[in-house]
Amino acid sequence: MKDIANLQKEALELLKKLISTQSFSGEEEGTAALLEQWFKDHEIPFQRHLNNVWAVNKNFEDTKPTLLLNSHHDTVKPNLAYTKDPFNAEITEGKLFGLGSNDAGGCLVSLLATFTYFYKAEGLSHNLVFAGTAEEEINGKNGIACVLPLLPKVDVAIVGEPTLMNLAIAEKGLVVFDAIVKGTPSHAAHPNDDNAIYKSAKALQWFEACKFEKVSEALGEVKLTVTQIKAGSQHNVVPAQVELVVDVRVNDRYTNAEIAAVLAEQAPVDEIKPRSLRLNSSSIPKEHPLVKAGTSLGMKTYGSPTLSDQAMLTCPSLKLGPGDSTRSHSADEFIFVNEVEEGIEKYIKLLEKALK
């Protein structure tokens, strides 16, 4: 097995290179090449499809279940509040600054180092697959969704996202709905008892009060929020319709299709359609060996309200990684150097316990 201290140094150097290489969602060619180079340097065979790069452990056996180690190497675009160069991997007072350092570069290199540590290991209970994937930030179809059919069958997964190395054993799904409230268009000077804007007020009150009965132990209630309203073109015309956008964060007690069916039947609107039903909630039982191994190491369990590539997986999965989710997409994003170092150590300890 590889020396952990050397892997920590190499992982940090790779993270600096990743930060310095632009990798907005859909434009990850450069960072995919960096992942390829890592595998070449460590003499590990790998495969690439589009901007997704993956490898399996040396002693892969078809008869064993497979554990996927996954994180993404794409980033959002830097926001206007940055005071530092987002592509300058600068270390100041123990903080490594740069776009994607926290979300999710630290997780990516930590999982990659962990996979490399176990690459030649014998007698593991599970096969290991590492996949560095693209387009996570936009839930794109050229990311993990297109890679999963190319991988060995995945039985359980760790998705690397910043969780302060605590175990996100459940994650809310997402459905975005487009709704329409219709009325009668007219000149504003004339009487109109079918004003779509006034009718939409009732719909907004209904959405605000809407509650779903089933509450999740890990994720709490389904959260429904109207986030956009569009209506009218000029001051003297009553519009024919009001368009609403409804953001629904789904707990693990419902499927996205069930939520869509409820809203289609009950919402006081003329039309309501989901944009997609593919971003489902995800979870892993507390009794799973991965979770039990993590809690025995002092890791806490919780439910995550934020979305990740877990939504694309159908197997049990947990979200776990160094860094803090509250720093994601922030100006002057950073991760502590010791978070990456400790992340690698904790991932390795977790797998040593779980894969006996």
GROMACS .gro file of C-alpha atoms in nm:
model
  356
    1MET     CA    1   0.000   0.000   0.000
    2LYS     CA    2   0.109   0.358  -0.064
    3ASP     CA    3   0.254   0.578   0.209
    4ILE     CA    4  -0.021   0.803   0.346
    5ALA     CA    5   0.203   1.107   0.404
    6ASN     CA    6   0.324   1.103   0.042
    7LEU     CA    7  -0.032   1.062  -0.083
    8GLN     CA    8  -0.138   1.364   0.122
    9LYS     CA    9   0.136   1.577  -0.034
   10GLU     CA   10   0.056   1.456  -0.385
   11ALA     CA   11  -0.317   1.513  -0.333
   12LEU     CA   12  -0.260   1.873  -0.225
   13GLU     CA   13  -0.038   1.937  -0.527
   14LEU     CA   14  -0.307   1.793  -0.753
   15LEU     CA   15  -0.568   2.013  -0.586
   16LYS     CA   16  -0.358   2.320  -0.658
   17LYS     CA   17  -0.336   2.220  -1.025
   18LEU     CA   18  -0.712   2.157  -1.040
   19ILE     CA   19  -0.782   2.502  -0.895
   20SER     CA   20  -0.551   2.662  -1.150
   21THR     CA   21  -0.728   2.488  -1.439
   22GLN     CA   22  -1.067   2.629  -1.545
   23SER     CA   23  -1.332   2.359  -1.525
   24PHE     CA   24  -1.675   2.519  -1.544
   25SER     CA   25  -1.949   2.260  -1.593
   26GLY     CA   26  -1.923   2.124  -1.947
   27GLU     CA   27  -1.569   2.261  -1.987
   28GLU     CA   28  -1.369   2.010  -1.780
   29GLU     CA   29  -1.122   1.886  -2.042
   30GLY     CA   30  -0.819   2.024  -1.857
   31THR     CA   31  -0.905   1.882  -1.516
   32ALA     CA   32  -0.995   1.545  -1.671
   33ALA     CA   33  -0.643   1.541  -1.817
   34LEU     CA   34  -0.501   1.606  -1.470
   35LEU     CA   35  -0.687   1.303  -1.335
   36GLU     CA   36  -0.553   1.095  -1.623
   37GLN     CA   37  -0.200   1.207  -1.538
   38TRP     CA   38  -0.243   1.100  -1.176
   39PHE     CA   39  -0.332   0.748  -1.287
   40LYS     CA   40  -0.040   0.740  -1.529
   41ASP     CA   41   0.201   0.855  -1.259
   42HIS     CA   42   0.077   0.580  -1.025
   43GLU     CA   43   0.069   0.316  -1.301
   44ILE     CA   44  -0.305   0.256  -1.261
   45PRO     CA   45  -0.505   0.164  -1.574
   46PHE     CA   46  -0.799   0.399  -1.627
   47GLN     CA   47  -1.077   0.482  -1.869
   48ARG     CA   48  -1.226   0.809  -1.988
   49HIS     CA   49  -1.559   0.895  -2.146
   50LEU     CA   50  -1.608   1.260  -2.235
   51ASN     CA   51  -1.470   1.440  -1.926
   52ASN     CA   52  -1.530   1.154  -1.685
   53VAL     CA   53  -1.232   0.946  -1.568
   54TRP     CA   54  -1.250   0.623  -1.372
   55ALA     CA   55  -1.050   0.318  -1.260
   56VAL     CA   56  -1.106  -0.009  -1.073
   57ASN     CA   57  -0.885  -0.172  -0.812
   58LYS     CA   58  -0.616  -0.417  -0.927
   59ASN     CA   59  -0.772  -0.720  -0.758
   60PHE     CA   60  -1.124  -0.663  -0.889
   61GLU     CA   61  -1.338  -0.978  -0.865
   62ASP     CA   62  -1.675  -1.014  -1.036
   63THR     CA   63  -1.814  -1.215  -0.743
   64LYS     CA   64  -1.767  -0.930  -0.495
   65PRO     CA   65  -1.995  -0.629  -0.441
   66THR     CA   66  -1.858  -0.296  -0.561
   67LEU     CA   67  -1.809   0.031  -0.372
   68LEU     CA   68  -1.801   0.347  -0.582
   69LEU     CA   69  -1.589   0.643  -0.470
   70ASN     CA   70  -1.717   0.942  -0.661
   71SER     CA   71  -1.669   1.316  -0.667
   72HIS     CA   72  -1.681   1.586  -0.933
   73HIS     CA   73  -1.417   1.809  -1.087
   74ASP     CA   74  -1.637   2.075  -1.244
   75THR     CA   75  -1.707   2.409  -1.077
   76VAL     CA   76  -1.958   2.691  -1.091
   77LYS     CA   77  -1.839   3.023  -1.231
   78PRO     CA   78  -1.686   3.258  -0.971
   79ASN     CA   79  -1.924   3.518  -0.834
   80LEU     CA   80  -1.858   3.890  -0.857
   81ALA     CA   81  -1.772   3.923  -0.487
   82TYR     CA   82  -1.433   3.750  -0.524
   83THR     CA   83  -1.143   3.960  -0.397
   84LYS     CA   84  -0.881   3.698  -0.490
   85ASP     CA   85  -0.795   3.541  -0.825
   86PRO     CA   86  -1.025   3.234  -0.825
   87PHE     CA   87  -0.768   3.037  -1.027
   88ASN     CA   88  -0.472   3.117  -0.804
   89ALA     CA   89  -0.416   2.828  -0.560
   90GLU     CA   90  -0.289   3.035  -0.271
   91ILE     CA   91  -0.221   2.902   0.078
   92THR     CA   92  -0.258   3.160   0.356
   93GLU     CA   93  -0.274   3.077   0.728
   94GLY     CA   94  -0.347   2.712   0.654
   95LYS     CA   95  -0.626   2.789   0.405
   96LEU     CA   96  -0.599   2.681   0.041
   97PHE     CA   97  -0.796   2.940  -0.157
   98GLY     CA   98  -0.936   2.897  -0.506
   99LEU     CA   99  -1.247   2.812  -0.706
  100GLY     CA  100  -1.350   2.453  -0.644
  101SER     CA  101  -1.112   2.405  -0.352
  102ASN     CA  102  -1.396   2.322  -0.115
  103ASP     CA  103  -1.663   2.215  -0.365
  104ALA     CA  104  -1.548   1.960  -0.437
  105GLY     CA  105  -1.175   1.955  -0.510
  106GLY     CA  106  -1.073   1.862  -0.158
  107CYS     CA  107  -1.313   1.567  -0.162
  108LEU     CA  108  -1.205   1.462  -0.510
  109VAL     CA  109  -0.833   1.445  -0.436
  110SER     CA  110  -0.893   1.284  -0.097
  111LEU     CA  111  -1.102   1.005  -0.251
  112LEU     CA  112  -0.849   0.965  -0.531
  113ALA     CA  113  -0.565   0.932  -0.279
  114THR     CA  114  -0.773   0.682  -0.082
  115PHE     CA  115  -0.842   0.474  -0.392
  116THR     CA  116  -0.472   0.480  -0.479
  117TYR     CA  117  -0.388   0.367  -0.125
  118PHE     CA  118  -0.612   0.061  -0.162
  119TYR     CA  119  -0.548  -0.001  -0.533
  120LYS     CA  120  -0.325  -0.309  -0.484
  121ALA     CA  121  -0.482  -0.428  -0.157
  122GLU     CA  122  -0.578  -0.793  -0.131
  123GLY     CA  123  -0.862  -0.955   0.060
  124LEU     CA  124  -1.104  -0.661   0.053
  125SER     CA  125  -1.471  -0.747   0.097
  126HIS     CA  126  -1.566  -0.509  -0.188
  127ASN     CA  127  -1.425  -0.405  -0.520
  128LEU     CA  128  -1.337  -0.038  -0.547
  129VAL     CA  129  -1.417   0.199  -0.832
  130PHE     CA  130  -1.305   0.562  -0.837
  131ALA     CA  131  -1.488   0.799  -1.072
  132GLY     CA  132  -1.403   1.165  -1.115
  133THR     CA  133  -1.705   1.301  -1.297
  134ALA     CA  134  -1.821   1.613  -1.479
  135GLU     CA  135  -2.126   1.842  -1.491
  136GLU     CA  136  -2.234   1.788  -1.129
  137GLU     CA  137  -2.302   2.157  -1.074
  138ILE     CA  138  -2.563   2.160  -1.351
  139ASN     CA  139  -2.693   1.805  -1.303
  140GLY     CA  140  -2.579   1.750  -1.658
  141LYS     CA  141  -2.635   1.439  -1.867
  142ASN     CA  142  -2.264   1.416  -1.959
  143GLY     CA  143  -2.159   1.355  -1.600
  144ILE     CA  144  -2.216   1.059  -1.374
  145ALA     CA  145  -2.547   0.978  -1.547
  146CYS     CA  146  -2.367   0.874  -1.865
  147VAL     CA  147  -2.086   0.695  -1.680
  148LEU     CA  148  -2.288   0.465  -1.456
  149PRO     CA  149  -2.385   0.230  -1.742
  150LEU     CA  150  -2.014   0.195  -1.827
  151LEU     CA  151  -1.903   0.105  -1.474
  152PRO     CA  152  -1.924  -0.233  -1.303
  153LYS     CA  153  -2.253  -0.274  -1.117
  154VAL     CA  154  -2.235  -0.043  -0.816
  155ASP     CA  155  -2.373  -0.182  -0.489
  156VAL     CA  156  -2.293   0.109  -0.256
  157ALA     CA  157  -2.133   0.450  -0.298
  158ILE     CA  158  -1.952   0.728  -0.117
  159VAL     CA  159  -2.011   1.062  -0.287
  160GLY     CA  160  -1.746   1.319  -0.201
  161GLU     CA  161  -1.899   1.651  -0.101
  162PRO     CA  162  -1.795   1.883   0.184
  163THR     CA  163  -1.962   1.753   0.500
  164LEU     CA  164  -1.693   1.826   0.763
  165MET     CA  165  -1.630   1.450   0.740
  166ASN     CA  166  -1.968   1.371   0.890
  167LEU     CA  167  -2.201   1.115   0.734
  168ALA     CA  168  -2.488   1.252   0.528
  169ILE     CA  169  -2.695   0.934   0.532
  170ALA     CA  170  -2.982   1.090   0.338
  171GLU     CA  171  -3.016   1.369   0.084
  172LYS     CA  172  -3.322   1.548  -0.042
  173GLY     CA  173  -3.424   1.513  -0.403
  174LEU     CA  174  -3.536   1.800  -0.625
  175VAL     CA  175  -3.828   1.860  -0.857
  176VAL     CA  176  -3.881   2.196  -1.027
  177PHE     CA  177  -4.235   2.259  -1.148
  178ASP     CA  178  -4.367   2.512  -1.398
  179ALA     CA  179  -4.723   2.615  -1.314
  180ILE     CA  180  -4.971   2.838  -1.494
  181VAL     CA  181  -5.271   3.027  -1.360
  182LYS     CA  182  -5.496   3.135  -1.644
  183GLY     CA  183  -5.742   3.425  -1.665
  184THR     CA  184  -5.915   3.648  -1.917
  185PRO     CA  185  -5.696   3.911  -2.082
  186SER     CA  186  -5.846   4.260  -2.112
  187HIS     CA  187  -5.780   4.632  -2.110
  188ALA     CA  188  -5.712   4.750  -1.754
  189ALA     CA  189  -5.981   5.018  -1.787
  190HIS     CA  190  -6.261   4.761  -1.820
  191PRO     CA  191  -6.416   4.537  -1.553
  192ASN     CA  192  -6.259   4.191  -1.529
  193ASP     CA  193  -6.367   3.929  -1.276
  194ASP     CA  194  -6.117   3.675  -1.412
  195ASN     CA  195  -5.785   3.851  -1.352
  196ALA     CA  196  -5.505   3.590  -1.361
  197ILE     CA  197  -5.288   3.792  -1.123
  198TYR     CA  198  -5.559   3.806  -0.856
  199LYS     CA  199  -5.628   3.435  -0.905
  200SER     CA  200  -5.261   3.359  -0.862
  201ALA     CA  201  -5.272   3.505  -0.510
  202LYS     CA  202  -5.494   3.213  -0.406
  203ALA     CA  203  -5.251   2.970  -0.564
  204LEU     CA  204  -4.959   3.130  -0.383
  205GLN     CA  205  -5.140   3.100  -0.050
  206TRP     CA  206  -5.208   2.733  -0.124
  207PHE     CA  207  -4.843   2.661  -0.206
  208GLU     CA  208  -4.731   2.846   0.108
  209ALA     CA  209  -4.960   2.633   0.326
  210CYS     CA  210  -4.896   2.306   0.142
  211LYS     CA  211  -4.770   2.026   0.369
  212PHE     CA  212  -4.685   1.668   0.283
  213GLU     CA  213  -4.785   1.419   0.549
  214LYS     CA  214  -4.482   1.190   0.561
  215VAL     CA  215  -4.188   1.327   0.759
  216SER     CA  216  -3.841   1.174   0.732
  217GLU     CA  217  -3.632   1.101   1.040
  218ALA     CA  218  -3.317   1.219   0.862
  219LEU     CA  219  -3.453   1.482   0.622
  220GLY     CA  220  -3.760   1.623   0.790
  221GLU     CA  221  -4.050   1.754   0.581
  222VAL     CA  222  -4.078   1.798   0.208
  223LYS     CA  223  -4.001   2.165   0.142
  224LEU     CA  224  -4.201   2.348  -0.124
  225THR     CA  225  -4.110   2.704  -0.229
  226VAL     CA  226  -4.241   2.931  -0.504
  227THR     CA  227  -3.926   3.096  -0.639
  228GLN     CA  228  -4.033   3.281  -0.956
  229ILE     CA  229  -4.339   3.467  -1.086
  230LYS     CA  230  -4.386   3.606  -1.435
  231ALA     CA  231  -4.687   3.796  -1.569
  232GLY     CA  232  -4.787   4.096  -1.775
  233SER     CA  233  -4.627   4.297  -2.052
  234GLN     CA  234  -4.753   4.652  -1.994
  235HIS     CA  235  -4.940   4.857  -1.737
  236ASN     CA  236  -5.276   4.878  -1.913
  237VAL     CA  237  -5.321   4.511  -2.010
  238VAL     CA  238  -5.454   4.241  -1.780
  239PRO     CA  239  -5.244   3.933  -1.875
  240ALA     CA  240  -5.390   3.604  -1.992
  241GLN     CA  241  -5.183   3.403  -1.746
  242VAL     CA  242  -4.936   3.405  -1.460
  243GLU     CA  243  -4.638   3.169  -1.471
  244LEU     CA  244  -4.498   3.027  -1.147
  245VAL     CA  245  -4.186   2.825  -1.073
  246VAL     CA  246  -4.208   2.593  -0.774
  247ASP     CA  247  -3.897   2.437  -0.616
  248VAL     CA  248  -3.970   2.116  -0.421
  249ARG     CA  249  -3.708   1.946  -0.204
  250VAL     CA  250  -3.824   1.588  -0.159
  251ASN     CA  251  -3.750   1.371   0.144
  252ASP     CA  252  -3.686   0.998   0.132
  253ARG     CA  253  -4.048   0.913   0.221
  254TYR     CA  254  -4.168   1.010  -0.128
  255THR     CA  255  -4.060   0.951  -0.484
  256ASN     CA  256  -4.050   1.248  -0.716
  257ALA     CA  257  -4.332   1.091  -0.917
  258GLU     CA  258  -4.553   1.077  -0.605
  259ILE     CA  259  -4.494   1.447  -0.538
  260ALA     CA  260  -4.580   1.528  -0.900
  261ALA     CA  261  -4.902   1.328  -0.876
  262VAL     CA  262  -5.013   1.510  -0.559
  263LEU     CA  263  -4.953   1.855  -0.706
  264ALA     CA  264  -5.119   1.765  -1.034
  265GLU     CA  265  -5.431   1.658  -0.845
  266GLN     CA  266  -5.448   1.923  -0.572
  267ALA     CA  267  -5.269   2.246  -0.671
  268PRO     CA  268  -5.521   2.523  -0.759
  269VAL     CA  269  -5.359   2.605  -1.092
  270ASP     CA  270  -5.457   2.538  -1.452
  271GLU     CA  271  -5.135   2.360  -1.543
  272ILE     CA  272  -4.841   2.222  -1.346
  273LYS     CA  273  -4.562   2.015  -1.500
  274PRO     CA  274  -4.232   1.887  -1.360
  275ARG     CA  275  -3.921   1.974  -1.560
  276SER     CA  276  -3.764   1.641  -1.460
  277LEU     CA  277  -3.824   1.357  -1.219
  278ARG     CA  278  -3.471   1.213  -1.226
  279LEU     CA  279  -3.321   1.390  -0.922
  280ASN     CA  280  -3.458   1.165  -0.649
  281SER     CA  281  -3.380   1.163  -0.279
  282SER     CA  282  -3.120   0.913  -0.163
  283SER     CA  283  -3.027   0.736   0.159
  284ILE     CA  284  -2.839   0.453   0.326
  285PRO     CA  285  -2.956   0.250   0.628
  286LYS     CA  286  -2.799   0.339   0.963
  287GLU     CA  287  -2.720  -0.031   1.000
  288HIS     CA  288  -2.505  -0.040   0.685
  289PRO     CA  289  -2.142  -0.141   0.753
  290LEU     CA  290  -2.016   0.189   0.606
  291VAL     CA  291  -2.232   0.393   0.841
  292LYS     CA  292  -2.149   0.179   1.143
  293ALA     CA  293  -1.779   0.204   1.060
  294GLY     CA  294  -1.808   0.582   1.036
  295THR     CA  295  -1.996   0.627   1.362
  296SER     CA  296  -1.743   0.403   1.539
  297LEU     CA  297  -1.479   0.657   1.428
  298GLY     CA  298  -1.679   0.943   1.582
  299MET     CA  299  -1.847   1.064   1.262
  300LYS     CA  300  -2.197   1.205   1.315
  301THR     CA  301  -2.494   1.124   1.091
  302TYR     CA  302  -2.736   1.379   0.947
  303GLY     CA  303  -2.969   1.446   0.655
  304SER     CA  304  -2.854   1.686   0.384
  305PRO     CA  305  -3.086   1.943   0.222
  306THR     CA  306  -2.845   2.007  -0.068
  307LEU     CA  307  -2.834   1.816  -0.394
  308SER     CA  308  -2.540   1.617  -0.532
  309ASP     CA  309  -2.466   1.332  -0.774
  310GLN     CA  310  -2.624   1.102  -0.515
  311ALA     CA  311  -2.949   1.191  -0.689
  312MET     CA  312  -2.835   0.989  -0.992
  313LEU     CA  313  -2.764   0.673  -0.793
  314THR     CA  314  -3.012   0.394  -0.727
  315CYS     CA  315  -2.792   0.205  -0.479
  316PRO     CA  316  -2.746   0.292  -0.109
  317SER     CA  317  -2.510   0.588  -0.082
  318LEU     CA  318  -2.374   0.837   0.165
  319LYS     CA  319  -2.226   1.181   0.121
  320LEU     CA  320  -1.897   1.238   0.299
  321GLY     CA  321  -1.598   1.463   0.254
  322PRO     CA  322  -1.360   1.725   0.390
  323GLY     CA  323  -1.460   2.090   0.379
  324ASP     CA  324  -1.771   2.277   0.480
  325SER     CA  325  -2.082   2.301   0.263
  326THR     CA  326  -2.142   2.660   0.376
  327ARG     CA  327  -1.826   2.766   0.188
  328SER     CA  328  -1.948   2.620  -0.141
  329HIS     CA  329  -2.011   2.877  -0.417
  330SER     CA  330  -1.893   3.153  -0.185
  331ALA     CA  331  -1.654   3.435  -0.270
  332ASP     CA  332  -1.288   3.355  -0.198
  333GLU     CA  333  -1.372   2.986  -0.154
  334PHE     CA  334  -1.120   2.788   0.049
  335ILE     CA  335  -1.049   2.461   0.225
  336PHE     CA  336  -0.812   2.413   0.516
  337VAL     CA  337  -0.501   2.216   0.422
  338ASN     CA  338  -0.543   2.001   0.732
  339GLU     CA  339  -0.901   1.921   0.628
  340VAL     CA  340  -0.767   1.751   0.315
  341GLU     CA  341  -0.496   1.569   0.507
  342GLU     CA  342  -0.739   1.452   0.774
  343GLY     CA  343  -0.997   1.366   0.507
  344ILE     CA  344  -0.758   1.118   0.348
  345GLU     CA  345  -0.674   0.963   0.684
  346LYS     CA  346  -1.042   0.930   0.779
  347TYR     CA  347  -1.148   0.787   0.442
  348ILE     CA  348  -0.873   0.525   0.476
  349LYS     CA  349  -0.970   0.437   0.834
  350LEU     CA  350  -1.335   0.414   0.730
  351LEU     CA  351  -1.263   0.172   0.447
  352GLU     CA  352  -1.025  -0.033   0.658
  353LYS     CA  353  -1.312  -0.092   0.902
  354ALA     CA  354  -1.588  -0.132   0.646
  355LEU     CA  355  -1.407  -0.354   0.394
  356LYS     CA  356  -1.273  -0.621   0.629
   0.00000   0.00000   0.00000
